[in-house]
CSV table of C-alpha atoms in Angstrom, one decimal:
chain,number,residue,atom,x,y,z
A,812,MET,CA,0.0,0.0,0.2
A,813,ASP,CA,1.2,3.5,-1.2
A,814,GLN,CA,2.3,5.1,3.5
A,815,SER,CA,2.1,8.6,0.9
A,816,ALA,CA,-2.0,7.8,0.2
A,817,ASP,CA,-1.9,8.1,4.4
A,818,PRO,CA,-2.7,11.9,5.6
A,819,ALA,CA,0.1,12.8,7.8
A,820,PRO,CA,-0.7,12.8,11.9
A,821,HIS,CA,-0.1,16.2,12.0
A,822,LEU,CA,-3.3,16.7,9.8
A,823,LEU,CA,-5.1,14.4,11.7
A,824,GLN,CA,-4.7,15.9,14.8
A,825,GLY,CA,-5.2,19.7,14.0
A,826,LEU,CA,-8.7,18.5,12.4
A,827,ARG,CA,-10.2,16.1,15.5
A,828,ARG,CA,-9.5,20.0,16.9
A,829,LEU,CA,-10.3,21.6,14.9
A,830,ALA,CA,-14.2,18.9,15.0
A,831,HIS,CA,-13.2,19.7,18.4
A,832,ASP,CA,-13.4,22.9,18.9
A,833,ILE,CA,-16.2,23.7,16.7
A,834,CYS,CA,-18.7,21.4,19.5
A,835,ALA,CA,-17.8,23.3,21.8
A,836,SER,CA,-18.4,26.5,20.9
A,837,SER,CA,-22.1,25.3,19.8
A,838,ARG,CA,-21.9,24.2,23.2
A,839,VAL,CA,-20.5,26.6,25.4
A,840,HIS,CA,-22.4,30.3,25.6
A,841,GLY,CA,-20.2,33.2,26.4
A,842,SER,CA,-18.2,32.4,30.2
A,843,GLY,CA,-19.7,30.5,32.4
A,844,LEU,CA,-23.2,30.7,33.0
A,845,THR,CA,-23.2,33.8,32.5
A,846,GLU,CA,-26.6,36.0,31.2
A,847,VAL,CA,-28.4,31.9,30.5
A,848,VAL,CA,-31.6,31.5,31.3
A,849,CYS,CA,-32.0,28.7,32.8
A,850,GLY,CA,-35.6,28.8,33.6
A,851,THR,CA,-39.7,30.7,34.2
A,852,THR,CA,-40.8,31.9,37.0
A,853,SER,CA,-44.4,32.5,38.0
A,854,LEU,CA,-43.2,33.2,41.7
A,855,LEU,CA,-42.5,36.7,41.1
A,856,SER,CA,-43.0,39.8,38.3
A,857,PHE,CA,-41.8,43.4,38.5
A,858,GLY,CA,-44.4,45.3,36.4
A,859,ASP,CA,-44.3,49.1,35.6
A,860,SER,CA,-42.6,50.3,39.1
A,861,ALA,CA,-44.5,47.0,40.4
A,862,VAL,CA,-44.3,44.5,41.8
A,863,SER,CA,-46.0,40.6,42.2
A,864,TYR,CA,-45.0,37.5,44.1
A,865,CYS,CA,-48.4,34.8,42.0
A,866,GLY,CA,-49.4,37.9,40.2
A,867,GLN,CA,-50.3,39.2,43.7
A,868,SER,CA,-49.2,43.0,43.6
A,869,ILE,CA,-46.9,42.9,47.4
A,870,ASP,CA,-49.1,46.6,47.9
A,871,ASP,CA,-52.0,44.7,48.4
A,872,LEU,CA,-49.7,41.0,49.5
A,873,THR,CA,-48.6,44.0,53.1
A,874,GLU,CA,-51.5,45.6,53.2
A,875,GLN,CA,-52.8,42.9,55.0
A,876,ALA,CA,-49.0,42.3,56.6
A,877,SER,CA,-49.9,38.5,56.9
A,878,PHE,CA,-47.1,36.9,56.1
A,879,GLU,CA,-48.5,33.0,56.8
A,880,ARG,CA,-51.3,34.5,53.7
A,881,VAL,CA,-48.4,34.7,52.1
A,882,LEU,CA,-46.3,32.3,52.7
A,883,TRP,CA,-49.4,29.8,52.0
A,884,LEU,CA,-49.0,31.8,48.1
A,885,LEU,CA,-45.8,30.8,47.1
A,886,LEU,CA,-46.1,27.3,48.6
A,887,HIS,CA,-49.1,26.6,46.8
A,888,GLN,CA,-49.3,29.5,43.9
A,889,THR,CA,-53.3,30.7,45.1
A,890,LEU,CA,-54.3,32.8,48.1
A,891,PRO,CA,-55.6,30.2,50.4
A,892,THR,CA,-58.9,30.0,52.3
A,893,GLU,CA,-60.2,31.4,55.5
A,894,GLU,CA,-59.6,27.4,56.2
A,895,GLU,CA,-56.3,26.3,55.0
A,896,LEU,CA,-54.9,29.7,56.5
A,897,ALA,CA,-56.6,29.0,59.8
A,898,ASP,CA,-54.5,25.1,59.1
A,899,SER,CA,-51.8,26.4,58.6
A,900,CYS,CA,-51.8,29.1,61.3
A,901,SER,CA,-52.1,26.3,63.3
A,902,ILE,CA,-49.3,23.9,62.2
A,903,LEU,CA,-47.1,26.4,62.5
A,904,ALA,CA,-48.3,27.4,66.4
A,905,ASP,CA,-48.4,24.1,67.4
A,906,SER,CA,-44.6,22.8,65.7
A,907,ALA,CA,-43.1,25.2,67.8
A,908,VAL,CA,-41.7,22.4,70.1
A,909,ILE,CA,-38.0,21.8,70.2
A,910,ASP,CA,-36.3,17.9,71.9
A,911,GLN,CA,-34.8,19.1,75.0
A,912,SER,CA,-32.2,16.3,72.7
A,913,VAL,CA,-31.0,19.4,69.4
A,914,LEU,CA,-31.3,22.4,71.5
A,915,GLU,CA,-28.3,20.4,74.1
A,916,ILE,CA,-26.2,19.8,71.1
A,917,VAL,CA,-27.1,23.6,70.2
A,918,SER,CA,-25.2,24.4,73.4
A,919,HIS,CA,-22.0,22.7,72.3
A,920,LEU,CA,-21.5,24.9,69.4
A,921,PRO,CA,-18.7,27.6,69.4
A,922,VAL,CA,-19.1,30.6,71.0
A,923,SER,CA,-17.2,32.3,68.3
A,924,ALA,CA,-20.2,30.9,65.9
A,925,ARG,CA,-21.2,33.7,63.6
A,926,PRO,CA,-25.5,33.4,63.4
A,927,LEU,CA,-25.5,33.0,59.9
A,928,ASP,CA,-23.5,29.6,60.0
A,929,VAL,CA,-25.9,28.3,62.6
A,930,PHE,CA,-28.6,29.2,60.5
A,931,PRO,CA,-27.6,26.3,57.6
A,932,PHE,CA,-26.6,23.4,60.5
A,933,CYS,CA,-30.0,24.0,62.0
A,934,ILE,CA,-31.7,23.2,58.9
A,935,SER,CA,-29.6,20.1,58.9
A,936,LEU,CA,-29.9,19.5,61.9
A,937,LEU,CA,-34.0,19.9,62.8
A,938,SER,CA,-33.9,16.6,59.4
A,939,PHE,CA,-32.8,13.8,61.9
A,940,PHE,CA,-35.9,14.5,63.8
A,941,ASP,CA,-37.9,14.4,60.7
A,942,PRO,CA,-41.4,11.9,61.0
A,943,THR,CA,-41.2,10.6,57.6
A,944,PRO,CA,-37.9,11.2,55.9
A,945,GLN,CA,-38.9,9.5,53.1
A,946,ASP,CA,-42.2,11.0,52.5
A,947,ASN,CA,-40.8,13.5,49.2
A,948,SER,CA,-44.8,13.5,48.0
A,949,PRO,CA,-45.4,17.6,47.1
A,950,ASP,CA,-47.9,17.5,50.4
A,951,ALA,CA,-45.2,16.2,53.1
A,952,THR,CA,-42.8,18.6,51.6
A,953,ARG,CA,-45.1,22.1,51.9
A,954,SER,CA,-45.5,20.4,55.9
A,955,ARG,CA,-41.8,19.8,56.4
A,956,ILE,CA,-41.4,23.8,55.6
A,957,LEU,CA,-43.4,24.3,58.2
A,958,ARG,CA,-42.4,22.3,60.7
A,959,LEU,CA,-39.0,24.2,59.6
A,960,LEU,CA,-40.6,27.3,59.8
A,961,ALA,CA,-42.1,26.6,63.2
A,962,GLN,CA,-39.1,25.2,64.5
A,963,LEU,CA,-36.4,27.4,63.5
A,964,PRO,CA,-36.7,30.6,65.1
A,965,ILE,CA,-36.4,28.3,68.5
A,966,ILE,CA,-33.3,26.5,67.9
A,967,LEU,CA,-31.5,29.9,66.3
A,968,ALA,CA,-32.7,31.8,69.5
A,969,ALA,CA,-30.8,29.1,71.1
A,970,GLY,CA,-27.8,28.8,69.9
A,971,CYS,CA,-26.8,32.1,68.9
A,972,GLY,CA,-26.9,32.5,72.7
A,973,ALA,CA,-23.7,34.8,73.5
A,974,THR,CA,-25.4,37.5,72.4
A,975,PHE,CA,-27.4,37.3,74.9
A,976,GLU,CA,-27.8,37.9,79.0
A,977,GLU,CA,-27.9,34.4,79.8
A,978,SER,CA,-30.6,35.3,82.9
A,979,ILE,CA,-33.0,35.8,80.0
A,980,PRO,CA,-35.1,32.1,79.8
A,981,ARG,CA,-35.9,31.2,75.6
A,982,PRO,CA,-38.4,28.0,76.6
A,983,LYS,CA,-37.9,25.2,73.5
A,984,GLY,CA,-41.6,25.8,73.0
A,985,MET,CA,-43.8,27.6,72.4
A,986,SER,CA,-44.2,31.0,75.9
A,987,ALA,CA,-48.0,31.8,76.7
A,988,ASP,CA,-47.0,35.9,75.5
A,989,GLU,CA,-46.2,33.4,71.5
A,990,THR,CA,-49.4,32.1,71.4
A,991,GLU,CA,-51.5,35.8,70.6
A,992,LEU,CA,-47.9,36.7,68.3
A,993,SER,CA,-48.2,35.7,64.7
A,994,TRP,CA,-45.2,33.1,62.9
A,995,ALA,CA,-43.6,36.8,62.4
A,996,GLY,CA,-43.5,38.8,65.2
A,997,ARG,CA,-43.1,35.2,67.4
A,998,LEU,CA,-39.9,35.4,65.2
A,999,LEU,CA,-39.2,38.9,67.1
A,1000,HIS,CA,-40.0,37.6,69.8
A,1001,ARG,CA,-37.1,35.5,69.8
A,1002,LEU,CA,-34.6,37.1,67.8
A,1003,ARG,CA,-34.4,40.6,69.2
A,1004,ARG,CA,-33.3,41.6,73.1
A,1005,SER,CA,-35.6,42.4,74.9
A,1006,THR,CA,-38.7,39.9,76.3
A,1007,GLU,CA,-41.1,42.1,76.1
A,1008,ARG,CA,-43.4,40.8,73.8
A,1009,PRO,CA,-44.2,42.6,70.5
A,1010,SER,CA,-46.3,45.7,70.5
A,1011,ALA,CA,-48.7,44.3,67.7
A,1012,ALA,CA,-47.8,47.8,65.3
A,1013,GLU,CA,-44.4,45.6,66.0
A,1014,ASP,CA,-45.7,42.8,64.7
A,1015,SER,CA,-47.1,44.2,61.4
A,1016,ALA,CA,-44.6,45.4,61.5
A,1017,MET,CA,-42.1,42.4,61.3
A,1018,ASN,CA,-44.6,40.9,58.6
A,1019,THR,CA,-44.0,43.3,56.0
A,1020,LEU,CA,-40.8,43.5,56.1
A,1021,MET,CA,-41.0,39.8,55.4
A,1022,ILE,CA,-42.8,39.6,52.6
A,1023,CYS,CA,-40.9,42.5,51.1
A,1024,GLN,CA,-37.7,40.5,51.2
A,1025,CYS,CA,-38.4,37.0,50.5
A,1026,LEU,CA,-38.7,36.9,47.5
A,1027,THR,CA,-35.6,38.5,45.1
A,1028,GLU,CA,-34.5,38.0,40.9
A,1029,MET,CA,-31.8,35.0,41.0
A,1030,ARG,CA,-29.0,34.9,43.3
A,1031,PRO,CA,-26.9,32.5,43.7
A,1032,ALA,CA,-28.8,31.3,46.9
A,1033,CYS,CA,-31.7,31.0,44.3
A,1034,PHE,CA,-29.9,29.3,42.5
A,1035,THR,CA,-28.4,27.0,44.4
A,1036,ALA,CA,-31.4,26.3,45.5
A,1037,ARG,CA,-33.4,24.9,42.2
A,1038,PHE,CA,-30.1,23.5,40.5
A,1039,ALA,CA,-30.0,21.1,44.6
A,1040,ALA,CA,-34.0,21.0,44.8
A,1041,SER,CA,-33.4,20.1,40.2
A,1042,ALA,CA,-30.5,17.4,41.8
A,1043,THR,CA,-33.5,15.5,44.5
A,1044,THR,CA,-35.7,14.8,45.8
A,1045,ASP,CA,-34.8,16.6,49.0
A,1046,ILE,CA,-36.9,19.7,50.1
A,1047,LEU,CA,-34.7,20.3,53.2
A,1048,ALA,CA,-30.6,19.4,50.9
A,1049,ALA,CA,-32.5,22.4,48.8
A,1050,LEU,CA,-32.4,24.9,51.8
A,1051,GLN,CA,-29.6,23.8,53.1
A,1052,SER,CA,-27.7,24.4,50.4
A,1053,ALA,CA,-29.0,27.8,49.8
A,1054,ALA,CA,-28.7,28.5,53.8
A,1055,THR,CA,-24.9,27.9,53.4
A,1056,VAL,CA,-24.6,30.3,50.0
A,1057,PHE,CA,-26.7,32.9,51.4
A,1058,GLY,CA,-24.7,32.9,54.9
A,1059,SER,CA,-20.6,32.9,52.9
A,1060,GLN,CA,-21.9,35.6,51.0
A,1061,LEU,CA,-22.2,37.8,54.2
A,1062,ARG,CA,-18.9,36.9,55.1
A,1063,ASN,CA,-18.6,41.0,56.0
A,1064,ASP,CA,-22.1,40.7,56.8
A,1065,PRO,CA,-23.3,45.2,55.3
A,1066,TYR,CA,-27.4,43.8,57.7
A,1067,LEU,CA,-24.3,44.8,60.5
A,1068,TRP,CA,-22.7,47.7,59.1
A,1069,THR,CA,-25.1,49.2,58.6
A,1070,SER,CA,-27.4,48.7,61.7
A,1071,GLU,CA,-23.7,49.7,63.5
A,1072,LEU,CA,-23.4,52.8,61.2
A,1073,LEU,CA,-26.4,54.5,61.7
A,1074,GLN,CA,-27.0,53.3,65.5
A,1075,ASN,CA,-23.1,55.8,66.2
A,1076,PHE,CA,-24.8,58.9,64.9
A,1077,ARG,CA,-25.4,61.1,67.6
A,1078,ASP,CA,-27.7,63.3,65.2
A,1079,PRO,CA,-28.5,63.8,61.6
A,1080,SER,CA,-25.8,66.1,60.6
A,1081,GLN,CA,-22.9,63.8,62.3
A,1082,ALA,CA,-24.5,61.3,59.7
A,1083,GLU,CA,-24.0,63.4,56.2
A,1084,ALA,CA,-21.0,65.0,58.3
A,1085,TRP,CA,-19.0,61.3,58.3
A,1086,TRP,CA,-20.9,60.6,54.1
A,1087,ARG,CA,-19.0,64.1,53.5
A,1088,ARG,CA,-16.1,62.9,54.5
A,1089,ARG,CA,-16.0,59.6,52.7
A,1090,GLU,CA,-15.0,62.0,49.2
A,1091,GLY,CA,-16.9,60.4,46.8
A,1092,GLN,CA,-16.4,56.9,47.7
A,1093,PRO,CA,-18.9,55.6,47.1
A,1094,MET,CA,-22.1,53.9,49.7
A,1095,PRO,CA,-20.9,50.1,50.6
A,1096,PHE,CA,-24.4,48.6,51.1
A,1097,GLY,CA,-27.7,49.6,50.1
A,1098,PHE,CA,-28.7,51.6,47.6
A,1099,SER,CA,-28.5,52.0,44.1
A,1100,ASN,CA,-29.3,54.5,40.9
A,1101,SER,CA,-33.0,52.7,40.8
A,1102,ASN,CA,-35.4,53.3,42.9
A,1103,ASP,CA,-38.4,50.9,40.9
A,1104,ASP,CA,-38.6,48.8,43.2
A,1105,LEU,CA,-42.6,49.6,45.7
A,1106,ARG,CA,-41.3,47.4,48.3
A,1107,ALA,CA,-38.5,49.7,49.4
A,1108,ASP,CA,-41.5,52.3,49.7
A,1109,ILE,CA,-43.9,50.4,51.5
A,1110,LEU,CA,-41.3,48.9,54.2
A,1111,ALA,CA,-40.6,53.5,54.1
A,1112,GLU,CA,-44.0,53.5,55.4
A,1113,THR,CA,-44.2,51.4,57.7
A,1114,VAL,CA,-41.1,52.9,59.6
A,1115,LEU,CA,-43.4,55.7,60.5
A,1116,THR,CA,-44.4,53.6,62.1
A,1117,LEU,CA,-42.0,52.7,65.1
A,1118,LEU,CA,-41.0,55.6,65.6
A,1119,GLY,CA,-42.2,55.0,69.7
A,1120,SER,CA,-38.9,56.7,71.3
A,1121,ALA,CA,-36.9,59.4,70.9
A,1122,ASP,CA,-33.8,56.7,70.6
A,1123,ARG,CA,-36.2,56.0,68.1
A,1124,ILE,CA,-36.5,59.8,66.1
A,1125,ARG,CA,-32.4,59.9,66.2
A,1126,LEU,CA,-31.9,56.9,64.2
A,1127,ALA,CA,-34.2,57.2,61.3
A,1128,GLY,CA,-33.3,60.6,61.7
A,1129,CYS,CA,-29.9,59.4,60.9
A,1130,ALA,CA,-31.4,57.3,58.6
A,1131,ALA,CA,-33.3,59.8,56.3
A,1132,ARG,CA,-30.8,61.9,56.5
A,1133,LEU,CA,-27.9,59.9,54.5
A,1134,GLU,CA,-31.3,58.9,51.4
A,1135,LYS,CA,-31.6,62.9,51.5
A,1136,VAL,CA,-27.9,63.1,50.3
A,1137,LEU,CA,-27.1,60.1,48.9
A,1138,ALA,CA,-31.0,60.9,46.1
A,1139,ALA,CA,-29.1,64.5,45.4
A,1140,ASN,CA,-26.7,61.6,42.9
A,1141,LEU,CA,-29.7,60.0,42.2
A,1142,PHE,CA,-28.8,57.2,44.6
A,1143,PHE,CA,-31.8,55.5,46.5
A,1144,PRO,CA,-33.0,53.4,49.3
A,1145,THR,CA,-32.9,49.8,48.6
A,1146,ALA,CA,-35.3,47.8,50.6
A,1147,ASP,CA,-31.9,46.2,52.2
A,1148,TRP,CA,-31.2,49.1,53.5
A,1149,VAL,CA,-34.8,49.7,54.5
A,1150,SER,CA,-35.5,46.7,55.4
A,1151,THR,CA,-32.0,47.0,58.2
A,1152,LYS,CA,-34.1,50.8,58.8
A,1153,VAL,CA,-36.8,49.0,60.4
A,1154,MET,CA,-34.6,45.4,61.8
A,1155,THR,CA,-33.1,48.2,64.3
A,1156,LEU,CA,-36.4,50.2,65.5
A,1157,LEU,CA,-37.6,46.9,66.3
A,1158,ASP,CA,-34.6,46.2,68.4
A,1159,ILE,CA,-33.5,42.9,66.9
A,1160,PRO,CA,-29.2,42.4,67.4
A,1161,PRO,CA,-27.0,43.4,64.8
A,1162,GLU,CA,-25.6,41.0,64.0
A,1163,ARG,CA,-28.6,38.5,64.6
A,1164,GLN,CA,-30.2,41.4,61.0
A,1165,ALA,CA,-29.3,38.5,58.8
A,1166,ILE,CA,-31.2,35.8,59.9
A,1167,VAL,CA,-34.1,37.5,60.0
A,1168,ILE,CA,-33.4,37.7,56.1
A,1169,GLY,CA,-33.0,34.4,55.4
A,1170,MET,CA,-35.4,33.3,57.6
A,1171,ALA,CA,-37.9,34.9,54.8
A,1172,ARG,CA,-36.0,34.1,51.9
A,1173,LEU,CA,-36.1,30.2,53.4
A,1174,VAL,CA,-39.7,30.9,51.8
A,1175,GLY,CA,-38.8,32.0,49.0
A,1176,TRP,CA,-35.9,29.2,48.4
A,1177,SER,CA,-39.0,26.9,49.2
A,1178,ALA,CA,-40.4,27.2,46.1
A,1179,GLN,CA,-38.3,28.5,44.1
A,1180,ALA,CA,-37.0,24.1,45.6
A,1181,ILE,CA,-41.0,23.2,44.9
A,1182,GLU,CA,-41.6,25.0,41.0
A,1183,GLN,CA,-37.6,23.6,40.0
A,1184,GLN,CA,-39.1,19.9,40.6
A,1185,ALA,CA,-42.8,20.4,39.3
A,1186,SER,CA,-40.8,21.9,36.5
A,1187,GLY,CA,-38.8,18.8,35.9
A,1188,HIS,CA,-35.7,19.8,34.1
A,1189,SER,CA,-32.6,19.6,35.2
A,1190,LEU,CA,-30.0,22.5,35.6
A,1191,LEU,CA,-27.0,20.8,35.1
A,1192,PRO,CA,-24.4,21.9,32.5
A,1193,ARG,CA,-22.5,20.4,30.7
A,1194,LEU,CA,-18.2,21.3,30.5
A,1195,ASN,CA,-15.9,21.0,27.9
A,1196,TYR,CA,-12.9,18.5,28.8
A,1197,GLY,CA,-9.7,19.4,27.8
A,1198,GLU,CA,-7.5,16.9,25.2
A,1199,PRO,CA,-4.1,15.1,26.2
A,1200,GLU,CA,-1.3,16.8,24.2
A,1201,MET,CA,-0.8,15.0,21.3
A,1202,SER,CA,3.1,14.4,20.8
């Protein structure tokens, strides 16, 4: 056979590489998954300066200020009847009991443990006490989420006790005062500095805060919840994964920074002087060149319901002065900034405020995980593998 008719080895190698590159270019969208649309959601929509959850206006949802109602809406994608809402509230109340052995485990956590790191740990720990671990039906999944929401405030308060007076009793179940509070009010009662039961205005403000914070556009924790849900039937695995990413991203906790900043100002003039000294540096957190999210406006109205003391008026005045100065440069407060104001006025310690946001987002992650599982779509992308160099 005439060997000269065989193609040269270097030509074969070049053709193989060309074919590989052509195939790879048809699969890869730019760099990584940036700009790739991974699905469509009916949970959250943005209109002309309006925000809707499952087609329900955020304005209407916060007018009733019932986070339990929004919880049902997100998990079922329809508003509850009075009977369904009552049943859901009963489950949240009846499930608010923690086994003593769980609290003993939490008591051995290091004093230096961040509340944000305790958050995913508590989700994992409670999963071991799931009464129906093998049942992953939609109804069982929703019940599992309700039990988790009922128990987390208790275990988180116990796990983050180093920041509180040790003399404050933290019962392993609901106290008599808590039975008259909403779920959001009970969360506030557990996490704030005082043992005094939240007032009706504070309970309502906490509900509004949780409603405004529970759903966001696609962020790493949201995607993590969806990806884990597409790869497993275990909703708690999806929530733990999302909580871990959420906490890891807040290694430099912006809610803590903002709350401490506002509390350290003596008066509005000092707040303005602090900003002027920054000499044009951007605000590290809480402001955007867009003011089209109605949730920030709703939370700003909520602030006005909490000005019941001189200290609260001073803090709100300092924040308002910063907002006015920044507005002159066309920067406007975000829902995160105003949420921090609300939480600080509610006397939630700065180091625990991110936990409140995480608890609200937990409901949104749950809804996104359920929606992703129902779609049946995989979120596992392909990966191009390098070829060994050919001599």
